[in-house]
Tab-separated table of C-alpha atoms and ligand atoms in Angstrom:
chain	number	residue	atom	x	y	z
A	1212	MET	CA	-165.127	-32.484	32.293
A	1213	ASN	CA	-162.498	-33.798	34.714
A	1214	ALA	CA	-163.738	-37.382	34.244
A	1215	ILE	CA	-162.747	-37.197	30.577
A	1216	LEU	CA	-159.365	-35.684	31.417
A	1217	ILE	CA	-158.690	-38.462	33.946
A	1218	LYS	CA	-159.731	-41.201	31.506
A	1219	ASP	CA	-157.668	-39.749	28.649
A	1220	THR	CA	-154.600	-39.363	30.857
A	1221	THR	CA	-154.951	-42.933	32.144
A	1222	ASP	CA	-155.425	-44.326	28.621
A	1223	PHE	CA	-152.447	-42.383	27.355
A	1224	PHE	CA	-150.281	-43.772	30.146
A	1225	LYS	CA	-151.366	-47.340	29.346
A	1226	ALA	CA	-150.620	-46.901	25.648
A	1227	LYS	CA	-147.218	-45.319	26.332
A	1228	PHE	CA	-145.891	-47.488	29.147
A	1229	GLY	CA	-147.981	-50.654	28.778
A	1230	ASN	CA	-149.275	-50.593	32.366
A	1231	VAL	CA	-152.188	-49.267	34.331
A	1232	PRO	CA	-150.794	-46.265	36.278
A	1233	ASP	CA	-150.054	-46.935	39.898
A	1234	LYS	CA	-151.110	-43.473	41.043
A	1235	ILE	CA	-153.363	-40.798	39.569
A	1236	VAL	CA	-152.960	-37.331	41.073
A	1237	LEU	CA	-155.326	-34.398	40.549
A	1238	SER	CA	-153.916	-30.957	41.252
A	1239	PRO	CA	-156.094	-27.849	41.010
A	1240	GLY	CA	-155.653	-24.246	39.957
A	1241	ARG	CA	-156.980	-21.512	42.232
A	1242	ILE	CA	-159.032	-18.372	42.399
A	1243	ASN	CA	-158.466	-15.589	44.889
A	1244	ILE	CA	-161.417	-13.697	46.327
A	1245	ILE	CA	-159.303	-10.847	47.679
A	1246	GLY	CA	-155.755	-10.170	48.905
A	1247	GLU	CA	-153.728	-9.640	45.760
A	1248	HIS	CA	-149.968	-9.104	45.662
A	1249	ILE	CA	-150.045	-9.310	49.390
A	1250	ASP	CA	-148.834	-12.842	50.095
A	1251	TYR	CA	-145.219	-11.696	49.726
A	1252	ASN	CA	-146.063	-8.533	51.698
A	1253	ASP	CA	-146.822	-10.301	54.937
A	1254	GLY	CA	-150.571	-9.999	54.470
A	1255	TYR	CA	-153.616	-12.269	54.390
A	1256	VAL	CA	-155.141	-13.812	51.282
A	1257	LEU	CA	-158.487	-15.489	50.616
A	1258	PRO	CA	-158.010	-18.038	47.817
A	1259	ALA	CA	-159.696	-21.348	46.996
A	1260	ALA	CA	-158.860	-24.352	44.836
A	1261	ILE	CA	-161.109	-24.822	41.795
A	1262	ASP	CA	-162.306	-27.685	39.628
A	1263	LYS	CA	-159.768	-27.015	36.867
A	1264	ILE	CA	-156.900	-29.427	37.271
A	1265	VAL	CA	-153.698	-30.968	36.061
A	1266	CYS	CA	-154.096	-34.753	35.996
A	1267	PHE	CA	-150.954	-36.895	36.440
A	1268	ALA	CA	-150.487	-40.646	36.038
A	1269	PHE	CA	-147.425	-42.228	37.664
A	1270	GLU	CA	-145.584	-45.486	38.258
A	1271	LYS	CA	-142.091	-46.304	39.513
A	1272	ASN	CA	-139.831	-47.824	36.863
A	1273	ASN	CA	-136.917	-49.304	38.873
A	1274	SER	CA	-134.291	-47.149	37.196
A	1275	ASN	CA	-132.734	-43.745	37.795
A	1276	THR	CA	-134.640	-42.140	34.954
A	1277	ALA	CA	-137.802	-40.072	35.154
A	1278	LYS	CA	-139.657	-40.419	31.847
A	1279	ILE	CA	-142.228	-37.657	31.621
A	1280	HIS	CA	-144.661	-36.831	28.834
A	1281	ALA	CA	-146.728	-33.649	28.522
A	1282	ILE	CA	-149.792	-34.898	26.632
A	1283	ASP	CA	-151.122	-31.447	25.691
A	1284	LEU	CA	-147.815	-30.385	24.137
A	1285	ASN	CA	-146.872	-33.819	22.852
A	1286	GLU	CA	-143.391	-33.345	24.296
A	1287	SER	CA	-141.303	-35.759	26.339
A	1288	LEU	CA	-138.548	-35.364	28.862
A	1289	LYS	CA	-136.034	-37.790	30.320
A	1290	ILE	CA	-134.230	-36.885	33.516
A	1291	ASP	CA	-131.554	-38.721	35.480
A	1292	VAL	CA	-132.889	-38.226	39.006
A	1293	THR	CA	-129.450	-38.724	40.552
A	1294	LYS	CA	-128.060	-35.628	38.810
A	1295	GLU	CA	-128.481	-32.004	39.841
A	1296	GLU	CA	-131.034	-30.078	37.787
A	1297	THR	CA	-130.280	-26.986	35.715
A	1298	ILE	CA	-132.631	-24.551	33.967
A	1299	SER	CA	-133.673	-25.598	30.461
A	1300	ASP	CA	-134.852	-23.603	27.421
A	1301	ILE	CA	-138.023	-25.671	27.391
A	1302	VAL	CA	-140.072	-23.668	29.850
A	1303	TRP	CA	-142.642	-26.234	31.054
A	1304	THR	CA	-139.896	-28.643	32.058
A	1305	ASN	CA	-138.439	-26.115	34.509
A	1306	TYR	CA	-141.368	-26.336	36.923
A	1307	LEU	CA	-140.745	-30.081	37.220
A	1308	ARG	CA	-136.969	-29.708	37.287
A	1309	GLY	CA	-137.469	-27.112	40.033
A	1310	VAL	CA	-139.349	-29.674	42.118
A	1311	LEU	CA	-136.613	-32.295	41.603
A	1312	PHE	CA	-134.006	-29.664	42.516
A	1313	GLN	CA	-135.838	-28.943	45.783
A	1314	LEU	CA	-136.109	-32.637	46.625
A	1315	LYS	CA	-132.388	-33.090	46.146
A	1316	LEU	CA	-131.614	-29.915	48.114
A	1317	LYS	CA	-133.585	-31.255	51.058
A	1318	GLY	CA	-131.858	-34.641	50.871
A	1319	TYR	CA	-134.796	-36.763	49.669
A	1320	LYS	CA	-133.760	-39.865	47.721
A	1321	ILE	CA	-135.976	-40.935	44.863
A	1322	GLY	CA	-135.699	-43.405	41.992
A	1323	GLY	CA	-136.887	-43.310	38.405
A	1324	PHE	CA	-140.545	-43.198	37.413
A	1325	ASN	CA	-142.877	-42.887	34.444
A	1326	CYS	CA	-145.283	-39.979	34.313
A	1327	VAL	CA	-147.754	-38.444	31.880
A	1328	PHE	CA	-149.901	-35.403	32.544
A	1329	SER	CA	-152.594	-33.286	30.946
A	1330	SER	CA	-154.378	-30.138	32.098
A	1331	ASN	CA	-157.549	-28.126	31.654
A	1332	ILE	CA	-156.261	-25.075	33.566
A	1333	PRO	CA	-155.855	-22.270	31.046
A	1334	ILE	CA	-152.238	-21.067	30.946
A	1335	GLY	CA	-151.499	-17.383	31.568
A	1336	SER	CA	-154.993	-16.672	32.909
A	1337	GLY	CA	-153.958	-16.079	36.497
A	1338	LEU	CA	-155.364	-19.433	37.658
A	1339	SER	CA	-151.973	-20.792	38.743
A	1340	SER	CA	-151.413	-23.581	36.285
A	1341	SER	CA	-147.734	-23.617	37.242
A	1342	ALA	CA	-148.470	-24.111	40.958
A	1343	ALA	CA	-150.802	-26.982	40.064
A	1344	LEU	CA	-148.027	-28.520	37.988
A	1345	GLU	CA	-145.421	-28.227	40.751
A	1346	CYS	CA	-147.736	-29.383	43.515
A	1347	GLY	CA	-149.218	-32.334	41.627
A	1348	PHE	CA	-145.793	-33.537	40.517
A	1349	LEU	CA	-144.370	-33.285	44.030
A	1350	PHE	CA	-147.465	-34.895	45.564
A	1351	GLY	CA	-147.129	-37.884	43.221
A	1352	ILE	CA	-143.421	-38.345	43.942
A	1353	ASN	CA	-144.090	-38.010	47.665
A	1354	LYS	CA	-146.661	-40.825	47.468
A	1355	MET	CA	-144.647	-43.120	45.175
A	1356	PHE	CA	-141.478	-42.955	47.257
A	1357	ASN	CA	-143.131	-42.598	50.691
A	1358	LEU	CA	-141.198	-39.447	51.466
A	1359	ASP	CA	-143.697	-38.321	54.092
A	1360	ILE	CA	-143.469	-34.637	53.201
A	1361	LYS	CA	-146.128	-32.673	55.097
A	1362	PRO	CA	-148.702	-30.742	53.024
A	1363	ILE	CA	-147.499	-27.265	54.008
A	1364	ASP	CA	-143.901	-28.267	53.322
A	1365	MET	CA	-145.021	-29.437	49.892
A	1366	ALA	CA	-146.525	-25.993	49.278
A	1367	LEU	CA	-143.278	-24.351	50.409
A	1368	MET	CA	-141.198	-26.610	48.173
A	1369	GLY	CA	-143.506	-25.821	45.250
A	1370	GLN	CA	-142.971	-22.119	45.932
A	1371	SER	CA	-139.198	-22.627	46.024
A	1372	ALA	CA	-139.427	-24.467	42.694
A	1373	GLU	CA	-141.176	-21.421	41.221
A	1374	HIS	CA	-138.439	-19.148	42.615
A	1375	TRP	CA	-135.893	-21.447	40.996
A	1376	VAL	CA	-137.669	-20.929	37.665
A	1377	GLY	CA	-137.381	-17.149	38.136
A	1378	ILE	CA	-140.590	-15.788	39.662
A	1379	ASN	CA	-140.157	-14.559	43.179
A	1380	CYS	CA	-143.748	-15.459	44.090
A	1381	GLY	CA	-145.473	-15.638	47.454
A	1382	ILE	CA	-147.035	-18.751	48.968
A	1383	MET	CA	-150.683	-18.262	47.941
A	1384	ASP	CA	-150.853	-20.389	44.785
A	1385	GLN	CA	-149.078	-23.489	46.022
A	1386	PHE	CA	-150.808	-23.291	49.408
A	1387	SER	CA	-154.266	-23.184	47.813
A	1388	SER	CA	-153.453	-25.938	45.351
A	1389	ILE	CA	-152.372	-28.253	48.185
A	1390	MET	CA	-154.732	-27.199	50.981
A	1391	GLY	CA	-157.954	-26.446	49.081
A	1392	LEU	CA	-161.254	-27.893	50.319
A	1393	GLU	CA	-164.544	-28.271	48.499
A	1394	ASN	CA	-166.810	-25.233	49.043
A	1395	LYS	CA	-164.311	-23.502	51.322
A	1396	VAL	CA	-162.111	-20.476	50.839
A	1397	ILE	CA	-158.896	-20.409	52.844
A	1398	LYS	CA	-157.833	-17.376	54.806
A	1399	ILE	CA	-154.071	-17.655	54.960
A	1400	ASP	CA	-151.910	-15.575	57.222
A	1401	CYS	CA	-148.887	-15.379	54.951
A	1402	ARG	CA	-146.610	-14.405	57.824
A	1403	THR	CA	-147.251	-17.425	60.025
A	1404	LEU	CA	-148.920	-19.766	57.487
A	1405	ASP	CA	-151.792	-20.197	59.935
A	1406	TYR	CA	-155.019	-20.718	58.054
A	1407	THR	CA	-158.753	-21.031	58.555
A	1408	TYR	CA	-161.448	-22.338	56.241
A	1409	HIS	CA	-164.544	-20.231	55.545
A	1410	ASP	CA	-167.709	-21.187	53.659
A	1411	ALA	CA	-167.547	-20.267	49.998
A	1412	ASP	CA	-171.141	-19.122	50.229
A	1413	PHE	CA	-171.848	-16.042	48.170
A	1414	ALA	CA	-175.606	-16.052	48.833
A	1415	ASN	CA	-177.457	-14.648	45.826
A	1416	TYR	CA	-174.324	-14.187	43.763
A	1417	SER	CA	-172.232	-16.421	41.528
A	1418	LEU	CA	-168.505	-16.174	40.975
A	1419	ILE	CA	-167.759	-15.697	37.292
A	1420	LEU	CA	-164.330	-15.210	35.735
A	1421	PHE	CA	-163.818	-13.120	32.618
A	1422	ASP	CA	-160.579	-14.033	30.911
A	1423	SER	CA	-159.130	-11.087	28.975
A	1424	ASN	CA	-157.392	-13.631	26.755
A	1425	LEU	CA	-154.140	-11.665	26.795
A	1426	GLN	CA	-150.655	-13.089	27.125
A	1427	HIS	CA	-149.079	-11.366	30.090
A	1428	SER	CA	-145.525	-11.008	28.840
A	1429	LEU	CA	-144.610	-8.267	31.332
A	1430	PHE	CA	-145.569	-10.518	34.164
A	1431	THR	CA	-142.246	-11.956	35.378
A	1432	SER	CA	-140.132	-8.807	35.289
A	1433	GLU	CA	-142.826	-6.499	36.664
A	1434	TYR	CA	-143.830	-8.995	39.346
A	1435	ASN	CA	-140.281	-9.217	40.634
A	1436	ASN	CA	-139.988	-5.407	40.457
A	1437	ARG	CA	-143.039	-4.919	42.647
A	1438	ARG	CA	-141.450	-7.094	45.281
A	1439	ILE	CA	-138.297	-5.013	45.211
A	1440	GLU	CA	-140.265	-1.739	45.429
A	1441	CYS	CA	-142.223	-3.030	48.419
A	1442	GLU	CA	-139.044	-4.161	50.152
A	1443	GLU	CA	-137.652	-0.670	49.642
A	1444	GLY	CA	-140.813	0.908	51.065
A	1445	LEU	CA	-140.655	-1.315	54.090
A	1446	SER	CA	-136.980	-0.625	54.704
A	1447	ILE	CA	-137.652	3.157	54.675
A	1448	ILE	CA	-140.493	2.650	57.164
A	1449	ASN	CA	-138.206	0.516	59.294
A	1450	GLU	CA	-135.367	3.083	59.241
A	1451	ASN	CA	-137.776	5.678	60.620
A	1452	TYR	CA	-139.771	3.393	62.894
A	1453	PRO	CA	-137.415	0.566	63.919
A	1454	GLU	CA	-140.224	-1.248	65.729
A	1455	ILE	CA	-142.148	-1.702	62.441
A	1456	ASN	CA	-141.003	-4.642	60.326
A	1457	SER	CA	-144.148	-5.285	58.352
A	1458	PHE	CA	-146.801	-3.381	56.389
A	1459	ARG	CA	-149.189	-5.122	58.730
A	1460	ASP	CA	-148.032	-2.977	61.613
A	1461	CYS	CA	-148.106	0.216	59.593
A	1462	ASN	CA	-151.022	2.549	58.869
A	1463	GLU	CA	-151.849	5.064	56.159
A	1464	GLU	CA	-151.151	8.102	58.313
A	1465	LEU	CA	-147.683	6.918	59.231
A	1466	LEU	CA	-146.944	6.108	55.618
A	1467	ILE	CA	-148.140	9.505	54.384
A	1468	GLY	CA	-145.754	11.071	56.902
A	1469	LEU	CA	-142.889	9.309	55.136
A	1470	LYS	CA	-144.001	10.169	51.599
A	1471	SER	CA	-141.205	12.690	50.987
A	1472	LYS	CA	-138.581	10.045	51.824
A	1473	MET	CA	-139.813	7.651	49.114
A	1474	THR	CA	-140.051	7.721	45.339
A	1475	ASP	CA	-143.618	8.128	44.146
A	1476	ASN	CA	-143.729	4.512	42.958
A	1477	VAL	CA	-142.420	3.107	46.221
A	1478	PHE	CA	-144.935	5.209	48.151
A	1479	ARG	CA	-147.907	4.049	46.073
A	1480	ARG	CA	-146.890	0.380	46.184
A	1481	SER	CA	-146.561	0.598	49.964
A	1482	LEU	CA	-149.871	2.423	50.306
A	1483	TYR	CA	-151.616	-0.309	48.337
A	1484	ALA	CA	-150.064	-3.009	50.535
A	1485	VAL	CA	-151.130	-1.315	53.776
A	1486	LYS	CA	-154.705	-0.838	52.542
A	1487	GLU	CA	-155.044	-4.315	51.018
A	1488	ILE	CA	-154.001	-6.043	54.235
A	1489	LYS	CA	-156.893	-4.301	56.025
A	1490	ARG	CA	-159.365	-4.996	53.210
A	1491	VAL	CA	-158.836	-8.768	53.376
A	1492	ILE	CA	-159.700	-8.842	57.064
A	1493	GLN	CA	-162.871	-6.801	56.415
A	1494	ALA	CA	-163.748	-8.948	53.408
A	1495	CYS	CA	-163.454	-12.188	55.317
A	1496	THR	CA	-165.692	-10.851	58.089
A	1497	ALA	CA	-168.224	-9.727	55.472
A	1498	LEU	CA	-168.174	-13.155	53.830
A	1499	ASP	CA	-168.718	-14.898	57.165
A	1500	LYS	CA	-171.699	-12.626	57.847
A	1501	GLY	CA	-173.168	-13.206	54.387
A	1502	ASP	CA	-172.710	-9.503	53.636
A	1503	ILE	CA	-171.767	-10.085	50.011
A	1504	GLU	CA	-172.452	-6.455	49.025
A	1505	THR	CA	-169.639	-5.265	51.312
A	1506	LEU	CA	-167.356	-7.966	49.956
A	1507	GLY	CA	-168.146	-6.745	46.437
A	1508	LYS	CA	-167.352	-3.126	47.323
A	1509	LEU	CA	-164.007	-4.171	48.760
A	1510	MET	CA	-163.217	-6.077	45.553
A	1511	PHE	CA	-163.825	-2.928	43.516
A	1512	GLU	CA	-161.530	-0.997	45.879
A	1513	THR	CA	-158.837	-3.631	45.467
A	1514	HIS	CA	-159.006	-3.253	41.720
A	1515	GLN	CA	-158.691	0.502	41.975
A	1516	GLY	CA	-155.559	0.057	44.079
A	1517	LEU	CA	-154.090	-2.601	41.790
A	1518	SER	CA	-154.710	-0.406	38.776
A	1519	LYS	CA	-153.701	3.040	40.041
A	1520	ASP	CA	-151.247	2.467	42.879
A	1521	TYR	CA	-149.782	-0.970	42.310
A	1522	GLU	CA	-149.984	-0.618	38.514
A	1523	VAL	CA	-150.405	-4.262	37.585
A	1524	SER	CA	-153.579	-3.835	35.513
A	1525	CYS	CA	-153.969	-3.081	31.814
A	1526	THR	CA	-156.525	-1.342	29.584
A	1527	GLU	CA	-158.480	-4.529	28.917
A	1528	LEU	CA	-158.807	-5.512	32.596
A	1529	ASP	CA	-159.760	-1.953	33.570
A	1530	TYR	CA	-162.381	-1.994	30.839
A	1531	LEU	CA	-163.901	-5.225	32.194
A	1532	VAL	CA	-164.039	-3.847	35.725
A	1533	ASP	CA	-165.597	-0.608	34.466
A	1534	LEU	CA	-168.260	-2.621	32.654
A	1535	ALA	CA	-168.947	-4.464	35.898
A	1536	LYS	CA	-169.245	-1.201	37.856
A	1537	ALA	CA	-171.880	0.061	35.459
A	1538	GLU	CA	-173.931	-3.105	35.843
A	1539	GLU	CA	-176.427	-3.322	38.696
A	1540	ASP	CA	-176.232	-7.128	38.696
A	1541	VAL	CA	-172.466	-7.214	39.225
A	1542	ILE	CA	-171.645	-6.120	42.761
A	1543	GLY	CA	-167.887	-6.744	42.799
A	1544	SER	CA	-165.123	-7.137	40.271
A	1545	ARG	CA	-161.355	-6.954	40.160
A	1546	LEU	CA	-158.366	-8.325	38.361
A	1547	MET	CA	-157.260	-11.604	39.877
A	1548	GLY	CA	-153.760	-13.041	40.218
A	1549	GLY	CA	-150.549	-11.362	39.158
A	1550	GLY	CA	-152.144	-9.035	36.601
A	1551	PHE	CA	-151.059	-7.616	33.202
A	1552	GLY	CA	-153.687	-9.892	31.653
A	1553	GLY	CA	-155.505	-12.972	32.880
A	1554	CYS	CA	-158.950	-12.848	34.482
A	1555	THR	CA	-161.233	-10.601	36.431
A	1556	ILE	CA	-163.234	-12.235	39.217
A	1557	ASN	CA	-166.841	-11.058	39.489
A	1558	LEU	CA	-169.796	-11.404	41.818
A	1559	VAL	CA	-172.796	-11.699	39.512
A	1560	LYS	CA	-176.409	-11.853	40.677
A	1561	LYS	CA	-177.830	-15.372	40.331
A	1562	GLY	CA	-180.139	-15.572	37.356
A	1563	SER	CA	-178.267	-12.840	35.459
A	1564	GLU	CA	-175.137	-14.855	34.657
A	1565	SER	CA	-175.974	-15.629	31.002
A	1566	LYS	CA	-177.153	-12.113	30.275
A	1567	ILE	CA	-173.995	-10.565	31.765
A	1568	LYS	CA	-171.672	-13.053	30.059
A	1569	GLU	CA	-173.260	-12.341	26.682
A	1570	LYS	CA	-173.177	-8.600	27.138
A	1571	PHE	CA	-169.548	-8.481	28.278
A	1572	THR	CA	-168.442	-10.855	25.513
A	1573	THR	CA	-170.087	-8.713	22.826
A	1574	LEU	CA	-168.782	-5.405	24.149
A	1575	TYR	CA	-165.264	-6.749	24.714
A	1576	ALA	CA	-165.093	-8.109	21.162
A	1577	GLU	CA	-166.387	-4.824	19.731
A	1578	HIS	CA	-163.903	-2.802	21.730
A	1579	PHE	CA	-160.706	-4.867	21.494
A	1580	LYS	CA	-161.375	-7.408	18.721
A	1581	ILE	CA	-160.480	-10.113	21.242
A	1582	ASP	CA	-162.646	-13.042	22.313
A	1583	LEU	CA	-163.529	-12.871	25.979
A	1584	ILE	CA	-163.532	-16.282	27.676
A	1585	THR	CA	-165.862	-16.860	30.617
A	1586	TYR	CA	-165.543	-19.469	33.359
A	1587	ASP	CA	-167.954	-20.529	36.070
A	1588	VAL	CA	-166.180	-21.389	39.273
A	1589	LYS	CA	-166.636	-24.442	41.447
A	1590	VAL	CA	-164.647	-24.367	44.673
A	1591	SER	CA	-163.014	-27.766	45.007
A	1592	ASN	CA	-160.535	-29.965	46.858
A	1593	GLY	CA	-156.773	-29.492	46.874
A	1594	THR	CA	-154.197	-31.846	45.362
A	1595	SER	CA	-155.201	-35.449	46.007
A	1596	LEU	CA	-154.962	-39.038	44.844
A	1597	TYR	CA	-157.755	-40.075	42.533
A	1598	LYS	CA	-159.410	-43.316	43.528
A	1599	ASN	CA	-161.859	-44.928	41.131
B	2196	LIG	C1	-149.018	-14.791	41.448
B	2196	LIG	C2	-148.069	-15.313	42.520
B	2196	LIG	C3	-148.734	-15.289	43.900
B	2196	LIG	C4	-149.361	-13.944	44.215
B	2196	LIG	C5	-150.206	-13.458	43.024
B	2196	LIG	C6	-150.684	-12.051	43.223
B	2196	LIG	O1	-150.097	-15.661	41.277
B	2196	LIG	O2	-147.652	-16.612	42.223
B	2196	LIG	O3	-147.794	-15.651	44.889
B	2196	LIG	O4	-148.408	-13.006	44.583
B	2196	LIG	O5	-149.497	-13.507	41.793
B	2196	LIG	O6	-151.512	-11.981	44.325
């Protein structure tokens, strides 16, 4: 599938600019095994890059103008790279403008270039198409102009670009897009940005995504609200226990003792954060031991917390997880990514994948009159140059 995307993007570039592109960059979306809404809460996450990508073709054009074309939307953009960027009404352009803004902010000097891109990462499915866009664009510019930006700094700049667009996200998406490795999940300590790779070996189970096929319109405002609620929870903890500056150093008992000092929402958001931080550590140990059943149980617990305490689920996602719970051949399931739509991630017994996909698709359509979309997952490399 990616071979076709790469060929089409290259051909499009040749037809548009008359040259063979100088650089082809592939930038992946991501899944997350466990550790949701915890990257901005000082926790650990366990994501991986996948084989769904944005493909970019680039060349320098000896001017001050970036000429960019989004093949899938058939829309073009011209930017004077010497000028400061401002937010535009055309949403997709902001992720790229955000990257150029960050480059300028950090004092990097670049010239004009030609660029076309096309993607097979579904948008709004919680697979981080925007991080792939930011990271691939930055990676290409870094290579073309020899800026020598280190990978983790690229991830951080991608995150800042996303903040510039208006989502106060954590580091997980950009980090996984840049640092992904084939067949490895990455355990990221979001406090220190230390990371370790672990085998993406789920023994007798396959990872399957069920895409609820819903547009998550509440996403931006509610996402930013959750961050604010968690900051409030943490500041109340800190007022009462000045030595505690992180949910990581807190426990349930201590939090329950402070319940009366918090609003119910702030308490439940904080409780989720404290529990999720612990779950990721347990989940990673279980994965390393090949104890996929325990990993699955923890995924179900995460969903329960995301749905009831963190309140970022929706009827359709809860329905999909409930279906999974009732199915002997699905041993773990939860909403993945920011929530309010997008996918569930599921551990499905090998050999039962088709049966489960068919059953869930039929029931989901009967119940909601919406087509369920299913994806198999292949854990793949992070953003890289394509060499043919
Ligand atoms: C979005 C954000 C991430 C992370 C997830 C939820 O994908 O971009 O930083 O917070 O939601 O885990």
